[in-house]
Structure formats: C-alpha cells, structure tokens
C-alpha cells in the first residue's frame, strides 16, 4: 500500500489539486457511496416484494396502508425524508438512552433508513405494476395445472413480473445512485462530500465537481451495461426471431 501511495505521489507531483491525499478522499467517498446505495437497494427490494403483493390485495386493510406509504414517499423529496429521519429522531424523548441511539447517532444509518424507505416505495409500485400486468393466459395455465395461489405466485407470477420490471428497476437503481449525493448534507463523506472537501480546500469548484461527475458517469454506465446484459438474457423470448 505504501508503494502504491508513493507511485501516486510521484505521478501527481506536478498537480496541486489531485494529489494522493485528495484522491484518497475520493476513493473513501466512492466506497461509502457504493455501500450506501447497495445496502439500501438490497434491503429495499426485500421489502418491496411482499409490499407489492400486498398492494394488489383485495383486502382494504392491507392494500390502503401500503398505498399510503408509497404515495407519501414517492410524493415528497428524498432530501426532506432524510432530514426528518436524521434530525427528527432526536425529538423523541428518551431515545438517547435506548439501544436505538447506537444506530441513530451515526449519520450513515439514518441515511440508509431514509434511502431504503424511499427506494422500497418506488420498487413496490414497479413490481406491483409488473405483477398486475401478468398475462391472463399464464395464470389460467397455472390454475389448469392445479397450482395454489402461493405456488402460482412463486413459480409463475413473480418470475414473470421480475423480468418485465427489469428495465424500470434499472432506472430506479440509477436514480438511487444519483440521489445518494444528498447524503453529504448530513455530514456523510460520500463522493459529493469528497468533492466539497476538495472545493473547500483548494477553491476549485470546476475541477472538484467535474471529477466527481465523471465518477458518477462511470458508475452509471456500468449499471446500464449490467442491466442491458440482464435484459438481453432474461427478455430474449420477447425479441423477434433473427434480431
């Protein structure tokens, strides 16, 4: 590691801004951003699947609370949600004396909670729409085989819905990557936070933010590439023959 730092220092010796120290800030910010986005998407998708199934329920006491949750979190800015979780939790009496304070006293976990609730709301609606658009022929064929509703949901409806939801979910992943930039407002040193540090230290806004924009661009193209490969593989049966 010391040899690598020495190589970077020698390479960037003529550059006053992008030194090994500032690149290390960008690297730490990249790691924090990837961790935050990956965890919120992972937890969010696990929450979204049962919520999407419940969203299509005919029972009002199941359907309407889920609808209200998705409506609120999709209808309000993510920044406001982050502020409410990060700053609002301290107004609960006695929370600093509970085990929950171990989580909420660090900025990373309130941001993770806010991002997870936000992406879970969007993903719920994406999966709900995909489940709702399941071809009636598939459902009738499953019933003809004598499948129960849980078995039909697990073997027929959900796999088919996941494939149809893939393009929209890919857009949601990219949206969360870009939206994660607001994490820096609650003192998290993510990519945008690292750019703010470089800007404040060297008063070089163009260099600092254009560099971080290029990093976001590389991440975005990587995500797009992965999802295009998945779509090509999982939606191959929808393409015309010979294409």
XYZ file of C-alpha atoms in Angstrom, residues 36 82 85-87 89-90 99-114 183 186-188:
27
model
C -24.928 3.109 0.928
C -33.502 12.390 5.034
C -35.028 10.793 9.832
C -31.673 12.391 10.682
C -32.817 15.474 12.618
C -35.381 11.348 15.626
C -33.690 13.387 18.389
C -30.239 0.883 22.181
C -31.543 2.655 19.059
C -29.248 5.610 19.725
C -26.284 3.437 18.759
C -27.765 3.432 15.252
C -29.122 6.970 15.003
C -26.092 8.801 16.405
C -24.140 7.958 13.228
C -25.144 9.722 10.034
C -24.745 6.631 7.837
C -27.642 4.667 9.311
C -30.308 7.418 9.236
C -29.343 7.994 5.604
C -29.608 4.252 4.958
C -33.075 4.170 6.539
C -34.302 7.165 4.521
C -26.182 12.139 1.822
C -25.853 15.122 6.841
C -22.044 15.024 7.148
C -21.520 11.731 5.283
